[in-house]
Amino acid sequence: SQQGEEDPQALSIQEGENATMNCSYKTSINNLQWYRQNSGRGLVHLILIRSNEREKHSGRLRVTLDTSKKSSSLLITASRAADTASYFCATGRIQGAQKLVFGQGTRLTINP
Amino acid sequence: SQTIHQWPATLVQPVGSPLSLECTVEGTSNPNLYWYRQAAGRGLQLLFYSVGIGQISSEVPQNLSASRPQDRQFILSSKKLLLSDSGFYLCAWSVFETGGSNEQFFGPGTRLTVL
């Protein structure tokens, strides 16, 4: 079963608004990653946050990690129509060699 | 720079027919390689991963098999396809690092429809 669980499953907002997606997981992790997938395409890595980090920024992206609650959030500020995509969190375990466990994803729609 | 190729892009196959999907990586050595399947509107299910030539780990029992005949080549196969094998198949690679999981780089995917 998938460890990462994204919330909400779908999100629709107006262009210019901020979008927040959440991810929860169950076991101890080495890092947590967020990926983006445009319809019918492969996934693209957005950002990686390690278990000893609490917040990370990359352009309009802000990721937080709370290991005590086993949760993470992805914030996209000043959304654009081009941000429309599915967003997945993936967890890297401390043991278990080189694997990531992906969640079911959040489908984000930005309305112009 | 590194690139990852998958082919074919789309495939329609009858039930019971064999399958061979190929993935190759350029511009890196000794990568970790992964095969995922994605059902429509769903997340990714890890099928196989490999940390070296001839080293294959299977994540779920299924009708599929994987092989790594060369360092940067990963092949997904089936002897007889089932309807349930339909889906979007993604290959990915990452840099090997002990003690952790690095970011993965994905290919464009193969859309497989079994009729």
PDB file of C-alpha atoms in Angstrom:
ATOM      1  CA  SER A   1       0.000   0.000   0.000  1.00  0.00           C
ATOM      2  CA  GLN A   2       1.097   3.566  -0.577  1.00  0.00           C
ATOM      3  CA  GLN A   3       2.609   5.251   2.450  1.00  0.00           C
ATOM      4  CA  GLY A   4       2.089   8.811   1.361  1.00  0.00           C
ATOM      5  CA  GLU A   5      -1.449  10.105   1.436  1.00  0.00           C
ATOM      6  CA  GLU A   6      -2.098  13.452  -0.183  1.00  0.00           C
ATOM      7  CA  ASP A   7      -4.886  15.716   0.837  1.00  0.00           C
ATOM      8  CA  PRO A   8      -6.987  16.970  -0.836  1.00  0.00           C
ATOM      9  CA  GLN A   9      -7.371  14.561  -3.742  1.00  0.00           C
ATOM     10  CA  ALA A  10      -8.407  17.467  -5.956  1.00  0.00           C
ATOM     11  CA  LEU A  11      -8.061  21.223  -5.616  1.00  0.00           C
ATOM     12  CA  SER A  12      -9.399  23.959  -7.886  1.00  0.00           C
ATOM     13  CA  ILE A  13      -8.438  27.601  -7.341  1.00  0.00           C
ATOM     14  CA  GLN A  14      -8.265  30.888  -9.229  1.00  0.00           C
ATOM     15  CA  GLU A  15      -5.074  32.078 -10.833  1.00  0.00           C
ATOM     16  CA  GLY A  16      -3.065  34.198  -8.429  1.00  0.00           C
ATOM     17  CA  GLU A  17      -4.263  32.398  -5.317  1.00  0.00           C
ATOM     18  CA  ASN A  18      -2.061  30.174  -3.207  1.00  0.00           C
ATOM     19  CA  ALA A  19      -2.420  26.385  -3.327  1.00  0.00           C
ATOM     20  CA  THR A  20      -1.663  24.166  -0.357  1.00  0.00           C
ATOM     21  CA  MET A  21      -1.385  20.405  -0.540  1.00  0.00           C
ATOM     22  CA  ASN A  22      -0.716  18.068   2.359  1.00  0.00           C
ATOM     23  CA  CYS A  23       0.923  14.691   2.674  1.00  0.00           C
ATOM     24  CA  SER A  24       0.893  12.246   5.567  1.00  0.00           C
ATOM     25  CA  TYR A  25       3.031   9.158   5.988  1.00  0.00           C
ATOM     26  CA  LYS A  26       3.332   6.305   8.435  1.00  0.00           C
ATOM     27  CA  THR A  27       6.914   5.146   8.925  1.00  0.00           C
ATOM     28  CA  SER A  28      10.215   6.830   9.694  1.00  0.00           C
ATOM     29  CA  ILE A  29      11.776   8.516   6.712  1.00  0.00           C
ATOM     30  CA  ASN A  30      15.114   9.706   5.448  1.00  0.00           C
ATOM     31  CA  ASN A  31      13.614  12.381   3.246  1.00  0.00           C
ATOM     32  CA  LEU A  32      10.369  13.466   1.612  1.00  0.00           C
ATOM     33  CA  GLN A  33      10.098  14.610  -1.982  1.00  0.00           C
ATOM     34  CA  TRP A  34       7.463  16.332  -4.052  1.00  0.00           C
ATOM     35  CA  TYR A  35       6.916  15.641  -7.737  1.00  0.00           C
ATOM     36  CA  ARG A  36       4.725  17.121 -10.414  1.00  0.00           C
ATOM     37  CA  GLN A  37       3.067  15.302 -13.304  1.00  0.00           C
ATOM     38  CA  ASN A  38       1.413  16.921 -16.271  1.00  0.00           C
ATOM     39  CA  SER A  39      -1.315  14.827 -17.842  1.00  0.00           C
ATOM     40  CA  GLY A  40       0.068  11.828 -19.694  1.00  0.00           C
ATOM     41  CA  ARG A  41       3.681  12.671 -18.935  1.00  0.00           C
ATOM     42  CA  GLY A  42       6.440  11.492 -16.664  1.00  0.00           C
ATOM     43  CA  LEU A  43       7.000  12.943 -13.204  1.00  0.00           C
ATOM     44  CA  VAL A  44       9.292  15.878 -12.568  1.00  0.00           C
ATOM     45  CA  HIS A  45      11.121  16.327  -9.287  1.00  0.00           C
ATOM     46  CA  LEU A  46      10.282  19.594  -7.521  1.00  0.00           C
ATOM     47  CA  ILE A  47      11.935  19.596  -4.125  1.00  0.00           C
ATOM     48  CA  LEU A  48      13.491  17.311  -1.521  1.00  0.00           C
ATOM     49  CA  ILE A  49      13.386  17.944   2.214  1.00  0.00           C
ATOM     50  CA  ARG A  50      15.468  15.855   4.595  1.00  0.00           C
ATOM     51  CA  SER A  51      14.185  14.511   7.881  1.00  0.00           C
ATOM     52  CA  ASN A  52      16.320  16.983   9.851  1.00  0.00           C
ATOM     53  CA  GLU A  53      14.895  19.967   7.964  1.00  0.00           C
ATOM     54  CA  ARG A  54      11.644  21.758   8.779  1.00  0.00           C
ATOM     55  CA  GLU A  55      11.164  24.085   5.833  1.00  0.00           C
ATOM     56  CA  LYS A  56      12.549  24.554   2.378  1.00  0.00           C
ATOM     57  CA  HIS A  57      11.930  27.047  -0.417  1.00  0.00           C
ATOM     58  CA  SER A  58      12.400  26.895  -4.156  1.00  0.00           C
ATOM     59  CA  GLY A  59      11.044  29.805  -6.182  1.00  0.00           C
ATOM     60  CA  ARG A  60       7.271  29.910  -5.604  1.00  0.00           C
ATOM     61  CA  LEU A  61       7.362  26.592  -3.743  1.00  0.00           C
ATOM     62  CA  ARG A  62       7.500  26.208   0.007  1.00  0.00           C
ATOM     63  CA  VAL A  63       7.667  22.803   1.655  1.00  0.00           C
ATOM     64  CA  THR A  64       7.353  22.069   5.344  1.00  0.00           C
ATOM     65  CA  LEU A  65       8.023  18.837   7.177  1.00  0.00           C
ATOM     66  CA  ASP A  66       6.787  17.867  10.631  1.00  0.00           C
ATOM     67  CA  THR A  67       8.304  14.519  11.541  1.00  0.00           C
ATOM     68  CA  SER A  68       6.459  14.404  14.877  1.00  0.00           C
ATOM     69  CA  LYS A  69       3.156  14.485  13.002  1.00  0.00           C
ATOM     70  CA  LYS A  70       4.520  12.548  10.023  1.00  0.00           C
ATOM     71  CA  SER A  71       3.223  15.163   7.642  1.00  0.00           C
ATOM     72  CA  SER A  72       4.387  17.597   4.988  1.00  0.00           C
ATOM     73  CA  SER A  73       2.819  20.425   3.060  1.00  0.00           C
ATOM     74  CA  LEU A  74       3.532  21.945  -0.332  1.00  0.00           C
ATOM     75  CA  LEU A  75       2.575  25.568  -0.864  1.00  0.00           C
ATOM     76  CA  ILE A  76       2.537  27.111  -4.328  1.00  0.00           C
ATOM     77  CA  THR A  77       2.254  30.865  -4.124  1.00  0.00           C
ATOM     78  CA  ALA A  78       0.766  33.167  -6.772  1.00  0.00           C
ATOM     79  CA  SER A  79      -0.483  30.226  -8.813  1.00  0.00           C
ATOM     80  CA  ARG A  80      -0.472  30.271 -12.601  1.00  0.00           C
ATOM     81  CA  ALA A  81      -2.507  28.335 -15.152  1.00  0.00           C
ATOM     82  CA  ALA A  82       0.677  26.432 -16.019  1.00  0.00           C
ATOM     83  CA  ASP A  83       0.751  25.020 -12.467  1.00  0.00           C
ATOM     84  CA  THR A  84      -2.220  22.832 -13.379  1.00  0.00           C
ATOM     85  CA  ALA A  85      -0.970  19.277 -12.827  1.00  0.00           C
ATOM     86  CA  SER A  86      -0.982  16.399 -10.345  1.00  0.00           C
ATOM     87  CA  TYR A  87       1.350  16.665  -7.390  1.00  0.00           C
ATOM     88  CA  PHE A  88       2.745  13.658  -5.562  1.00  0.00           C
ATOM     89  CA  CYS A  89       4.685  13.287  -2.369  1.00  0.00           C
ATOM     90  CA  ALA A  90       7.173  10.456  -2.049  1.00  0.00           C
ATOM     91  CA  THR A  91       8.994   9.221   1.012  1.00  0.00           C
ATOM     92  CA  GLY A  92      12.474   7.781   1.185  1.00  0.00           C
ATOM     93  CA  ARG A  93      12.930   5.351   4.030  1.00  0.00           C
ATOM     94  CA  ILE A  94      15.854   5.128   6.361  1.00  0.00           C
ATOM     95  CA  GLN A  95      16.302   1.507   5.454  1.00  0.00           C
ATOM     96  CA  GLY A  96      15.112  -0.251   2.360  1.00  0.00           C
ATOM     97  CA  ALA A  97      17.705   0.908  -0.032  1.00  0.00           C
ATOM     98  CA  GLN A  98      16.987   3.461  -2.635  1.00  0.00           C
ATOM     99  CA  LYS A  99      13.219   3.190  -2.898  1.00  0.00           C
ATOM    100  CA  LEU A 100      10.571   5.860  -2.824  1.00  0.00           C
ATOM    101  CA  VAL A 101       6.954   5.299  -1.835  1.00  0.00           C
ATOM    102  CA  PHE A 102       4.537   7.559  -3.687  1.00  0.00           C
ATOM    103  CA  GLY A 103       1.176   8.817  -2.570  1.00  0.00           C
ATOM    104  CA  GLN A 104      -1.984   8.931  -4.679  1.00  0.00           C
ATOM    105  CA  GLY A 105      -1.517  12.572  -5.606  1.00  0.00           C
ATOM    106  CA  THR A 106      -3.451  15.825  -5.573  1.00  0.00           C
ATOM    107  CA  ARG A 107      -4.960  17.003  -8.834  1.00  0.00           C
ATOM    108  CA  LEU A 108      -4.524  20.798  -8.941  1.00  0.00           C
ATOM    109  CA  THR A 109      -6.504  22.928 -11.389  1.00  0.00           C
ATOM    110  CA  ILE A 110      -5.753  26.629 -11.758  1.00  0.00           C
ATOM    111  CA  ASN A 111      -8.624  28.541 -13.328  1.00  0.00           C
ATOM    112  CA  PRO A 112      -7.695  31.627 -15.402  1.00  0.00           C
TER     113      PRO A 112
ATOM    114  CA  SER B   1      23.610  15.842 -19.206  1.00  0.00           C
ATOM    115  CA  GLN B   2      21.579  12.780 -18.354  1.00  0.00           C
ATOM    116  CA  THR B   3      18.598  11.635 -20.379  1.00  0.00           C
ATOM    117  CA  ILE B   4      16.218   8.727 -20.074  1.00  0.00           C
ATOM    118  CA  HIS B   5      14.381   7.123 -22.959  1.00  0.00           C
ATOM    119  CA  GLN B   6      11.398   4.832 -23.035  1.00  0.00           C
ATOM    120  CA  TRP B   7       9.769   3.115 -25.964  1.00  0.00           C
ATOM    121  CA  PRO B   8       7.317   2.650 -27.345  1.00  0.00           C
ATOM    122  CA  ALA B   9       5.242   5.661 -26.283  1.00  0.00           C
ATOM    123  CA  THR B  10       1.972   3.816 -26.777  1.00  0.00           C
ATOM    124  CA  LEU B  11       1.158   0.169 -27.266  1.00  0.00           C
ATOM    125  CA  VAL B  12      -2.029  -1.775 -27.852  1.00  0.00           C
ATOM    126  CA  GLN B  13      -1.704  -5.511 -27.346  1.00  0.00           C
ATOM    127  CA  PRO B  14      -4.162  -8.423 -27.262  1.00  0.00           C
ATOM    128  CA  VAL B  15      -4.635 -10.508 -24.138  1.00  0.00           C
ATOM    129  CA  GLY B  16      -2.170 -13.377 -24.040  1.00  0.00           C
ATOM    130  CA  SER B  17       0.462 -11.667 -26.179  1.00  0.00           C
ATOM    131  CA  PRO B  18       4.030 -11.028 -24.964  1.00  0.00           C
ATOM    132  CA  LEU B  19       5.360  -7.663 -23.862  1.00  0.00           C
ATOM    133  CA  SER B  20       8.727  -5.963 -23.940  1.00  0.00           C
ATOM    134  CA  LEU B  21       9.204  -2.356 -22.843  1.00  0.00           C
ATOM    135  CA  GLU B  22      12.644  -0.849 -22.907  1.00  0.00           C
ATOM    136  CA  CYS B  23      14.239   1.936 -20.927  1.00  0.00           C
ATOM    137  CA  THR B  24      17.714   3.335 -21.419  1.00  0.00           C
ATOM    138  CA  VAL B  25      19.629   6.015 -19.583  1.00  0.00           C
ATOM    139  CA  GLU B  26      22.418   8.162 -20.993  1.00  0.00           C
ATOM    140  CA  GLY B  27      25.014  10.325 -19.324  1.00  0.00           C
ATOM    141  CA  THR B  28      25.414   8.463 -16.031  1.00  0.00           C
ATOM    142  CA  SER B  29      26.955   5.251 -14.758  1.00  0.00           C
ATOM    143  CA  ASN B  30      25.669   2.625 -12.332  1.00  0.00           C
ATOM    144  CA  PRO B  31      22.268   4.241 -11.840  1.00  0.00           C
ATOM    145  CA  ASN B  32      19.474   2.764  -9.788  1.00  0.00           C
ATOM    146  CA  LEU B  33      16.659   1.885 -12.174  1.00  0.00           C
ATOM    147  CA  TYR B  34      12.954   1.588 -11.481  1.00  0.00           C
ATOM    148  CA  TRP B  35       9.767   0.435 -13.198  1.00  0.00           C
ATOM    149  CA  TYR B  36       6.451   1.870 -12.007  1.00  0.00           C
ATOM    150  CA  ARG B  37       2.875   1.368 -13.118  1.00  0.00           C
ATOM    151  CA  GLN B  38       0.258   4.066 -12.806  1.00  0.00           C
ATOM    152  CA  ALA B  39      -3.457   3.354 -13.125  1.00  0.00           C
ATOM    153  CA  ALA B  40      -5.618   6.180 -14.464  1.00  0.00           C
ATOM    154  CA  GLY B  41      -5.894   9.017 -11.955  1.00  0.00           C
ATOM    155  CA  ARG B  42      -3.866   7.151  -9.359  1.00  0.00           C
ATOM    156  CA  GLY B  43      -0.437   7.160  -7.797  1.00  0.00           C
ATOM    157  CA  LEU B  44       2.617   5.161  -8.772  1.00  0.00           C
ATOM    158  CA  GLN B  45       3.071   1.523  -7.876  1.00  0.00           C
ATOM    159  CA  LEU B  46       6.686   0.373  -7.759  1.00  0.00           C
ATOM    160  CA  LEU B  47       7.033  -2.841  -9.739  1.00  0.00           C
ATOM    161  CA  PHE B  48      10.793  -3.498  -9.875  1.00  0.00           C
ATOM    162  CA  TYR B  49      14.012  -1.772  -9.016  1.00  0.00           C
ATOM    163  CA  SER B  50      17.634  -2.556  -9.725  1.00  0.00           C
ATOM    164  CA  VAL B  51      20.850  -1.375  -8.104  1.00  0.00           C
ATOM    165  CA  GLY B  52      23.136  -3.092 -10.627  1.00  0.00           C
ATOM    166  CA  ILE B  53      23.427  -5.353 -13.654  1.00  0.00           C
ATOM    167  CA  GLY B  54      21.477  -8.553 -13.118  1.00  0.00           C
ATOM    168  CA  GLN B  55      20.169  -7.364  -9.728  1.00  0.00           C
ATOM    169  CA  ILE B  56      16.396  -7.125  -9.762  1.00  0.00           C
ATOM    170  CA  SER B  57      14.073  -6.651  -6.805  1.00  0.00           C
ATOM    171  CA  SER B  58      10.383  -7.325  -7.282  1.00  0.00           C
ATOM    172  CA  GLU B  59       7.945  -5.357  -5.204  1.00  0.00           C
ATOM    173  CA  VAL B  60       4.660  -7.101  -5.936  1.00  0.00           C
ATOM    174  CA  PRO B  61       3.728 -10.523  -7.284  1.00  0.00           C
ATOM    175  CA  GLN B  62       2.463 -10.141 -10.783  1.00  0.00           C
ATOM    176  CA  ASN B  63       2.478 -11.214 -14.355  1.00  0.00           C
ATOM    177  CA  LEU B  64       5.548  -9.156 -15.204  1.00  0.00           C
ATOM    178  CA  SER B  65       9.305  -9.569 -14.998  1.00  0.00           C
ATOM    179  CA  ALA B  66      12.266  -7.234 -15.372  1.00  0.00           C
ATOM    180  CA  SER B  67      15.833  -7.596 -16.539  1.00  0.00           C
ATOM    181  CA  ARG B  68      18.913  -5.415 -16.613  1.00  0.00           C
ATOM    182  CA  PRO B  69      21.247  -6.812 -19.252  1.00  0.00           C
ATOM    183  CA  GLN B  70      23.441  -3.714 -19.341  1.00  0.00           C
ATOM    184  CA  ASP B  71      24.288  -0.984 -16.858  1.00  0.00           C
ATOM    185  CA  ARG B  72      21.937   1.572 -18.362  1.00  0.00           C
ATOM    186  CA  GLN B  73      19.253  -0.659 -19.846  1.00  0.00           C
ATOM    187  CA  PHE B  74      16.152  -1.856 -18.030  1.00  0.00           C
ATOM    188  CA  ILE B  75      13.546  -4.072 -19.680  1.00  0.00           C
ATOM    189  CA  LEU B  76      10.024  -4.899 -18.532  1.00  0.00           C
ATOM    190  CA  SER B  77       8.543  -8.086 -19.937  1.00  0.00           C
ATOM    191  CA  SER B  78       5.594 -10.408 -19.857  1.00  0.00           C
ATOM    192  CA  LYS B  79       5.049 -13.756 -21.511  1.00  0.00           C
ATOM    193  CA  LYS B  80       1.258 -13.398 -21.588  1.00  0.00           C
ATOM    194  CA  LEU B  81      -0.504 -10.118 -20.998  1.00  0.00           C
ATOM    195  CA  LEU B  82      -3.649  -9.820 -18.907  1.00  0.00           C
ATOM    196  CA  LEU B  83      -6.342  -7.153 -19.145  1.00  0.00           C
ATOM    197  CA  SER B  84      -5.210  -5.923 -15.724  1.00  0.00           C
ATOM    198  CA  ASP B  85      -1.743  -5.140 -17.122  1.00  0.00           C
ATOM    199  CA  SER B  86      -3.152  -2.068 -18.868  1.00  0.00           C
ATOM    200  CA  GLY B  87      -1.749   1.180 -17.521  1.00  0.00           C
ATOM    201  CA  PHE B  88       0.909   3.830 -17.804  1.00  0.00           C
ATOM    202  CA  TYR B  89       4.402   2.420 -17.285  1.00  0.00           C
ATOM    203  CA  LEU B  90       7.138   4.712 -16.115  1.00  0.00           C
ATOM    204  CA  CYS B  91      10.847   4.082 -15.927  1.00  0.00           C
ATOM    205  CA  ALA B  92      13.030   6.153 -13.628  1.00  0.00           C
ATOM    206  CA  TRP B  93      16.637   6.391 -12.539  1.00  0.00           C
ATOM    207  CA  SER B  94      18.484   7.809  -9.573  1.00  0.00           C
ATOM    208  CA  VAL B  95      22.031   8.145  -8.371  1.00  0.00           C
ATOM    209  CA  PHE B  96      23.060   5.377  -6.007  1.00  0.00           C
ATOM    210  CA  GLU B  97      23.687   6.666  -2.502  1.00  0.00           C
ATOM    211  CA  THR B  98      24.090   4.568   0.606  1.00  0.00           C
ATOM    212  CA  GLY B  99      21.784   5.402   3.468  1.00  0.00           C
ATOM    213  CA  GLY B 100      19.133   7.254   1.545  1.00  0.00           C
ATOM    214  CA  SER B 101      16.932   7.704  -1.476  1.00  0.00           C
ATOM    215  CA  ASN B 102      17.798  10.384  -3.979  1.00  0.00           C
ATOM    216  CA  GLU B 103      15.525  12.208  -6.331  1.00  0.00           C
ATOM    217  CA  GLN B 104      14.366  10.151  -9.265  1.00  0.00           C
ATOM    218  CA  PHE B 105      14.303  11.189 -12.894  1.00  0.00           C
ATOM    219  CA  PHE B 106      11.456   9.838 -14.955  1.00  0.00           C
ATOM    220  CA  GLY B 107      11.093   8.859 -18.559  1.00  0.00           C
ATOM    221  CA  PRO B 108       8.123   9.937 -20.687  1.00  0.00           C
ATOM    222  CA  GLY B 109       6.216   6.713 -20.061  1.00  0.00           C
ATOM    223  CA  THR B 110       4.514   4.015 -22.134  1.00  0.00           C
ATOM    224  CA  ARG B 111       0.742   3.853 -22.350  1.00  0.00           C
ATOM    225  CA  LEU B 112      -0.183   0.156 -22.580  1.00  0.00           C
ATOM    226  CA  THR B 113      -3.686  -0.961 -23.466  1.00  0.00           C
ATOM    227  CA  VAL B 114      -4.473  -4.652 -23.343  1.00  0.00           C
ATOM    228  CA  LEU B 115      -7.606  -5.639 -25.248  1.00  0.00           C
TER     229      LEU B 115
END
